[in-house]
Amino acid sequence: MTINQSTSPLDDYDMSKALLDDFPEHTPRPPGADSALQNIRVVDFTHYIAGPFATAIMADMGADVVKIEFPGKGDDFRQYPPVNAEIGGGAPFLWCNRNKRSIAIDLKSPHGKAVAMDLIAKADVVVENFSTGVMEKLGLGYETCKKLNPALIFCSISAYGREGAYADRLGFDPIAQAESGFVSMNGYPDRDGVRALSPVMDISTAMMASNAILGALVYKTRTGKGQFVEVPLFHNAVLMTGYAPLQHLFTGREPQRPGNTSPDTCPSGVFHASDRPFFINCGSTAIFQRLLTQVMDLPQMAADPAYATNKDRLEKKEEIFALLQEQFSKQPWDYWKVRMREIGVPNGEIRSVGDAIRSPEARECNIVTRIPHPAIGWIPNVALPIKYRDTPLVDPVAAPMIGQETEAVLADWLGYDDAAIRKLKLDGAFGST
């Protein structure tokens, strides 16, 4: 994800005040409720977004996720702005590392590597997204881990696959967007394609990886067998182009950038009320008819055979947009949104991110809440959209400092006593002191 460095915090912005004024405190889960991944242990060798968000999903479901970080430096994603030294990193790091425990181990030290191998031997799942070959160079590749723990599920998030001609290529979200065809589909036809600022490929790869791990866990409960699981970023990015590849293969045509309209349905796109822009999507002729007859009072247009089918309307897109825009501009958004909701025309105002997280819809679901942080009082949390009735997601705990839980994890996972931990420190397992 590329950060827009031209965007800086407002001089008078007070996050603590904004959280207290705008967002509720997180409501705790019912006491004693089970969690979906209770007692599942995950060793997390991930960094940046795709890997950490995959393990964050599992942590939210109740898995005990132990994040392995390099002493002193930690995950490079900690440095993505805005950074706050008191919380050990930036807001992006908090977003995808909640509910984890961080331990700091020097994997290049024989003693540090031995600790990692002990953790792997006790784990249900290992997740890594290093460049191809790094885990093997560390002596922690799948074949080695499998010997330590035959029932282990080992998930590798790669760029272009761990084998083959492109296994050595590095992978980042914007590159995956570009090479998958995703960029070519987005934007306006009179200029280059546009990437999504949101790291959609990293996020969707993380979702796919966590889904794959859950499938492997189900298989393991049935057979007792672990397995190697791989999710390549590029492969997932092609999937994220949706049904466009099949449309291309059926017709031989490449998708054309439609701006904010749709190449498949009409009318679908942005219109302007007298006070603000909004989006509508008439995905069927029935919706189009409701829009004209019950929302906009245009029965003559509704009866016109020139607009009878979606194919007809796509051919007359500019004409239809002009006619509808003329009507929409006569009334404010509050007028139109009520009518469209009552009649069942899909619509939505175009919001900023700040407006979206403060919207009635977001508040209804408690998408954003505030959770306690020992150093600065409160931090924001954006919840997963998963609602389990019987095994609710665990209460969010702020992302850890580097190595915050090293001693606790070694004690409760491995049974190391104070003397053993002191010796590991002296031996350099946790980096130079």
PDB file of C-alpha atoms in Angstrom, residues 198-363:
ATOM      1  CA  SER A 198      -6.969   0.590  -0.621  1.00  0.00           C
ATOM      2  CA  PRO A 199      -4.685  -2.482  -0.645  1.00  0.00           C
ATOM      3  CA  VAL A 200      -7.462  -4.626  -2.086  1.00  0.00           C
ATOM      4  CA  MET A 201      -5.145  -7.387  -3.301  1.00  0.00           C
ATOM      5  CA  ASP A 202      -3.391  -7.748   0.042  1.00  0.00           C
ATOM      6  CA  ILE A 203      -6.683  -7.750   1.937  1.00  0.00           C
ATOM      7  CA  SER A 204      -8.374 -10.248  -0.360  1.00  0.00           C
ATOM      8  CA  THR A 205      -5.276 -12.473  -0.357  1.00  0.00           C
ATOM      9  CA  ALA A 206      -5.390 -12.429   3.441  1.00  0.00           C
ATOM     10  CA  MET A 207      -9.054 -13.415   3.351  1.00  0.00           C
ATOM     11  CA  MET A 208      -8.292 -16.213   0.921  1.00  0.00           C
ATOM     12  CA  ALA A 209      -5.377 -17.431   3.056  1.00  0.00           C
ATOM     13  CA  SER A 210      -7.408 -17.488   6.261  1.00  0.00           C
ATOM     14  CA  ASN A 211     -10.183 -19.311   4.403  1.00  0.00           C
ATOM     15  CA  ALA A 212      -7.683 -21.862   3.099  1.00  0.00           C
ATOM     16  CA  ILE A 213      -6.286 -22.404   6.598  1.00  0.00           C
ATOM     17  CA  LEU A 214      -9.771 -22.936   8.012  1.00  0.00           C
ATOM     18  CA  GLY A 215     -10.405 -25.570   5.335  1.00  0.00           C
ATOM     19  CA  ALA A 216      -7.145 -27.292   6.244  1.00  0.00           C
ATOM     20  CA  LEU A 217      -8.116 -27.228   9.919  1.00  0.00           C
ATOM     21  CA  VAL A 218     -11.425 -28.940   9.108  1.00  0.00           C
ATOM     22  CA  TYR A 219      -9.517 -31.596   7.140  1.00  0.00           C
ATOM     23  CA  LYS A 220      -7.138 -32.019  10.061  1.00  0.00           C
ATOM     24  CA  THR A 221      -9.999 -32.619  12.509  1.00  0.00           C
ATOM     25  CA  ARG A 222     -11.267 -35.352  10.183  1.00  0.00           C
ATOM     26  CA  THR A 223      -7.961 -37.063   9.398  1.00  0.00           C
ATOM     27  CA  GLY A 224      -5.361 -35.792  11.844  1.00  0.00           C
ATOM     28  CA  LYS A 225      -3.208 -34.719   8.904  1.00  0.00           C
ATOM     29  CA  GLY A 226      -1.587 -31.350   8.325  1.00  0.00           C
ATOM     30  CA  GLN A 227      -0.585 -30.014   4.938  1.00  0.00           C
ATOM     31  CA  PHE A 228       1.171 -27.269   2.974  1.00  0.00           C
ATOM     32  CA  VAL A 229      -1.144 -24.451   1.847  1.00  0.00           C
ATOM     33  CA  GLU A 230      -0.165 -21.722  -0.596  1.00  0.00           C
ATOM     34  CA  VAL A 231      -1.948 -18.559  -1.712  1.00  0.00           C
ATOM     35  CA  PRO A 232      -0.131 -16.476  -4.379  1.00  0.00           C
ATOM     36  CA  LEU A 233      -0.873 -12.745  -4.451  1.00  0.00           C
ATOM     37  CA  PHE A 234      -0.899 -12.598  -8.258  1.00  0.00           C
ATOM     38  CA  HIS A 235      -3.288 -15.547  -8.604  1.00  0.00           C
ATOM     39  CA  ASN A 236      -5.638 -13.898  -6.135  1.00  0.00           C
ATOM     40  CA  ALA A 237      -5.354 -10.572  -7.973  1.00  0.00           C
ATOM     41  CA  VAL A 238      -6.545 -12.194 -11.201  1.00  0.00           C
ATOM     42  CA  LEU A 239      -9.493 -13.584  -9.260  1.00  0.00           C
ATOM     43  CA  MET A 240     -10.243 -10.037  -8.076  1.00  0.00           C
ATOM     44  CA  THR A 241     -10.879  -8.940 -11.660  1.00  0.00           C
ATOM     45  CA  GLY A 242     -14.154 -10.808 -11.203  1.00  0.00           C
ATOM     46  CA  TYR A 243     -15.912 -12.241 -14.208  1.00  0.00           C
ATOM     47  CA  ALA A 244     -13.965 -10.042 -16.659  1.00  0.00           C
ATOM     48  CA  PRO A 245     -11.625 -12.888 -17.757  1.00  0.00           C
ATOM     49  CA  LEU A 246     -14.593 -15.054 -18.763  1.00  0.00           C
ATOM     50  CA  GLN A 247     -16.231 -12.154 -20.578  1.00  0.00           C
ATOM     51  CA  HIS A 248     -12.971 -11.662 -22.477  1.00  0.00           C
ATOM     52  CA  LEU A 249     -12.728 -15.350 -23.355  1.00  0.00           C
ATOM     53  CA  PHE A 250     -16.326 -15.439 -24.582  1.00  0.00           C
ATOM     54  CA  THR A 251     -15.951 -12.328 -26.776  1.00  0.00           C
ATOM     55  CA  GLY A 252     -12.254 -11.697 -27.373  1.00  0.00           C
ATOM     56  CA  ARG A 253     -12.765  -8.117 -26.197  1.00  0.00           C
ATOM     57  CA  GLU A 254     -10.879  -6.383 -23.408  1.00  0.00           C
ATOM     58  CA  PRO A 255     -12.858  -4.584 -20.675  1.00  0.00           C
ATOM     59  CA  GLN A 256     -13.109  -0.859 -21.333  1.00  0.00           C
ATOM     60  CA  ARG A 257     -12.778   1.607 -18.463  1.00  0.00           C
ATOM     61  CA  PRO A 258     -16.280   2.933 -17.800  1.00  0.00           C
ATOM     62  CA  GLY A 259     -15.505   5.559 -15.155  1.00  0.00           C
ATOM     63  CA  ASN A 260     -18.336   5.491 -12.634  1.00  0.00           C
ATOM     64  CA  THR A 261     -20.804   3.835 -14.997  1.00  0.00           C
ATOM     65  CA  SER A 262     -21.218   0.125 -15.682  1.00  0.00           C
ATOM     66  CA  PRO A 263     -20.494  -1.760 -18.906  1.00  0.00           C
ATOM     67  CA  ASP A 264     -23.146  -4.332 -17.954  1.00  0.00           C
ATOM     68  CA  THR A 265     -26.186  -2.432 -16.633  1.00  0.00           C
ATOM     69  CA  CYS A 266     -27.815   0.929 -17.249  1.00  0.00           C
ATOM     70  CA  PRO A 267     -28.416   3.236 -15.541  1.00  0.00           C
ATOM     71  CA  SER A 268     -25.694   2.620 -13.008  1.00  0.00           C
ATOM     72  CA  GLY A 269     -23.444   5.426 -11.888  1.00  0.00           C
ATOM     73  CA  VAL A 270     -23.089   8.815 -10.247  1.00  0.00           C
ATOM     74  CA  PHE A 271     -25.754  11.491 -10.351  1.00  0.00           C
ATOM     75  CA  HIS A 272     -25.996  14.834  -8.612  1.00  0.00           C
ATOM     76  CA  ALA A 273     -28.893  15.981  -6.495  1.00  0.00           C
ATOM     77  CA  SER A 274     -29.161  19.717  -5.948  1.00  0.00           C
ATOM     78  CA  ASP A 275     -26.749  19.462  -3.005  1.00  0.00           C
ATOM     79  CA  ARG A 276     -24.530  16.367  -3.367  1.00  0.00           C
ATOM     80  CA  PRO A 277     -23.529  13.395  -5.554  1.00  0.00           C
ATOM     81  CA  PHE A 278     -24.868   9.882  -5.092  1.00  0.00           C
ATOM     82  CA  PHE A 279     -24.742   6.495  -6.773  1.00  0.00           C
ATOM     83  CA  ILE A 280     -27.590   4.380  -8.099  1.00  0.00           C
ATOM     84  CA  ASN A 281     -27.539   0.901  -9.605  1.00  0.00           C
ATOM     85  CA  CYS A 282     -30.461  -0.259 -11.711  1.00  0.00           C
ATOM     86  CA  GLY A 283     -29.411  -3.867 -12.076  1.00  0.00           C
ATOM     87  CA  SER A 284     -32.648  -4.942 -13.740  1.00  0.00           C
ATOM     88  CA  THR A 285     -35.415  -3.597 -15.928  1.00  0.00           C
ATOM     89  CA  ALA A 286     -37.843  -3.897 -13.008  1.00  0.00           C
ATOM     90  CA  ILE A 287     -35.688  -1.548 -10.905  1.00  0.00           C
ATOM     91  CA  PHE A 288     -35.406   0.873 -13.827  1.00  0.00           C
ATOM     92  CA  GLN A 289     -39.174   0.900 -14.192  1.00  0.00           C
ATOM     93  CA  ARG A 290     -39.648   1.561 -10.475  1.00  0.00           C
ATOM     94  CA  LEU A 291     -37.159   4.414 -10.639  1.00  0.00           C
ATOM     95  CA  LEU A 292     -38.993   6.124 -13.495  1.00  0.00           C
ATOM     96  CA  THR A 293     -42.582   5.561 -12.450  1.00  0.00           C
ATOM     97  CA  GLN A 294     -42.475   5.679  -8.636  1.00  0.00           C
ATOM     98  CA  VAL A 295     -39.474   7.831  -7.818  1.00  0.00           C
ATOM     99  CA  MET A 296     -39.046  10.306 -10.675  1.00  0.00           C
ATOM    100  CA  ASP A 297     -42.588  10.547 -12.141  1.00  0.00           C
ATOM    101  CA  LEU A 298     -41.431   9.853 -15.702  1.00  0.00           C
ATOM    102  CA  PRO A 299     -44.060   7.393 -16.963  1.00  0.00           C
ATOM    103  CA  GLN A 300     -43.557   8.375 -20.609  1.00  0.00           C
ATOM    104  CA  MET A 301     -39.883   7.490 -20.436  1.00  0.00           C
ATOM    105  CA  ALA A 302     -40.727   4.220 -18.699  1.00  0.00           C
ATOM    106  CA  ALA A 303     -43.133   3.308 -21.506  1.00  0.00           C
ATOM    107  CA  ASP A 304     -40.708   4.202 -24.298  1.00  0.00           C
ATOM    108  CA  PRO A 305     -39.763   0.977 -26.163  1.00  0.00           C
ATOM    109  CA  ALA A 306     -36.339   2.512 -26.863  1.00  0.00           C
ATOM    110  CA  TYR A 307     -35.447   1.812 -23.212  1.00  0.00           C
ATOM    111  CA  ALA A 308     -37.222  -1.524 -22.848  1.00  0.00           C
ATOM    112  CA  THR A 309     -34.204  -3.812 -22.320  1.00  0.00           C
ATOM    113  CA  ASN A 310     -30.839  -3.465 -20.669  1.00  0.00           C
ATOM    114  CA  LYS A 311     -29.186  -3.840 -24.083  1.00  0.00           C
ATOM    115  CA  ASP A 312     -31.276  -0.937 -25.386  1.00  0.00           C
ATOM    116  CA  ARG A 313     -30.357   1.206 -22.402  1.00  0.00           C
ATOM    117  CA  LEU A 314     -26.633   0.497 -22.679  1.00  0.00           C
ATOM    118  CA  GLU A 315     -26.757   1.728 -26.283  1.00  0.00           C
ATOM    119  CA  LYS A 316     -28.419   4.965 -25.113  1.00  0.00           C
ATOM    120  CA  LYS A 317     -26.449   5.436 -21.916  1.00  0.00           C
ATOM    121  CA  GLU A 318     -25.515   9.089 -22.455  1.00  0.00           C
ATOM    122  CA  GLU A 319     -29.068  10.025 -23.383  1.00  0.00           C
ATOM    123  CA  ILE A 320     -30.527   8.291 -20.325  1.00  0.00           C
ATOM    124  CA  PHE A 321     -27.981   9.820 -17.965  1.00  0.00           C
ATOM    125  CA  ALA A 322     -28.744  13.306 -19.269  1.00  0.00           C
ATOM    126  CA  LEU A 323     -32.509  12.848 -18.809  1.00  0.00           C
ATOM    127  CA  LEU A 324     -32.156  11.459 -15.298  1.00  0.00           C
ATOM    128  CA  GLN A 325     -29.617  14.073 -14.258  1.00  0.00           C
ATOM    129  CA  GLU A 326     -31.979  16.850 -15.293  1.00  0.00           C
ATOM    130  CA  GLN A 327     -34.601  15.481 -12.893  1.00  0.00           C
ATOM    131  CA  PHE A 328     -32.242  14.628 -10.042  1.00  0.00           C
ATOM    132  CA  SER A 329     -30.815  18.166  -9.952  1.00  0.00           C
ATOM    133  CA  LYS A 330     -34.241  19.584  -9.043  1.00  0.00           C
ATOM    134  CA  GLN A 331     -34.312  18.160  -5.502  1.00  0.00           C
ATOM    135  CA  PRO A 332     -31.838  17.623  -2.621  1.00  0.00           C
ATOM    136  CA  TRP A 333     -30.414  14.231  -1.708  1.00  0.00           C
ATOM    137  CA  ASP A 334     -32.634  13.852   1.358  1.00  0.00           C
ATOM    138  CA  TYR A 335     -35.658  13.978  -0.943  1.00  0.00           C
ATOM    139  CA  TRP A 336     -34.377  11.360  -3.360  1.00  0.00           C
ATOM    140  CA  LYS A 337     -32.909   8.912  -0.845  1.00  0.00           C
ATOM    141  CA  VAL A 338     -36.209   8.525   1.004  1.00  0.00           C
ATOM    142  CA  ARG A 339     -38.142   7.869  -2.190  1.00  0.00           C
ATOM    143  CA  MET A 340     -35.598   5.393  -3.551  1.00  0.00           C
ATOM    144  CA  ARG A 341     -35.409   3.458  -0.301  1.00  0.00           C
ATOM    145  CA  GLU A 342     -39.205   3.203  -0.080  1.00  0.00           C
ATOM    146  CA  ILE A 343     -39.488   1.938  -3.657  1.00  0.00           C
ATOM    147  CA  GLY A 344     -36.443  -0.358  -3.615  1.00  0.00           C
ATOM    148  CA  VAL A 345     -33.930   1.357  -5.906  1.00  0.00           C
ATOM    149  CA  PRO A 346     -30.332   0.602  -4.774  1.00  0.00           C
ATOM    150  CA  ASN A 347     -28.626   3.873  -3.959  1.00  0.00           C
ATOM    151  CA  GLY A 348     -25.992   5.447  -1.760  1.00  0.00           C
ATOM    152  CA  GLU A 349     -24.432   8.827  -1.156  1.00  0.00           C
ATOM    153  CA  ILE A 350     -20.772   9.248  -2.062  1.00  0.00           C
ATOM    154  CA  ARG A 351     -18.956   9.586   1.239  1.00  0.00           C
ATOM    155  CA  SER A 352     -15.467  10.314   2.430  1.00  0.00           C
ATOM    156  CA  VAL A 353     -13.816   7.696   4.648  1.00  0.00           C
ATOM    157  CA  GLY A 354     -14.473   9.903   7.666  1.00  0.00           C
ATOM    158  CA  ASP A 355     -18.134  10.262   6.758  1.00  0.00           C
ATOM    159  CA  ALA A 356     -18.470   6.532   6.134  1.00  0.00           C
ATOM    160  CA  ILE A 357     -17.180   5.445   9.548  1.00  0.00           C
ATOM    161  CA  ARG A 358     -19.467   7.990  11.239  1.00  0.00           C
ATOM    162  CA  SER A 359     -22.502   7.101   9.142  1.00  0.00           C
ATOM    163  CA  PRO A 360     -25.744   5.737  10.642  1.00  0.00           C
ATOM    164  CA  GLU A 361     -25.095   2.409   8.907  1.00  0.00           C
ATOM    165  CA  ALA A 362     -21.624   2.116  10.486  1.00  0.00           C
ATOM    166  CA  ARG A 363     -22.917   3.135  13.908  1.00  0.00           C
TER     167      ARG A 363
END
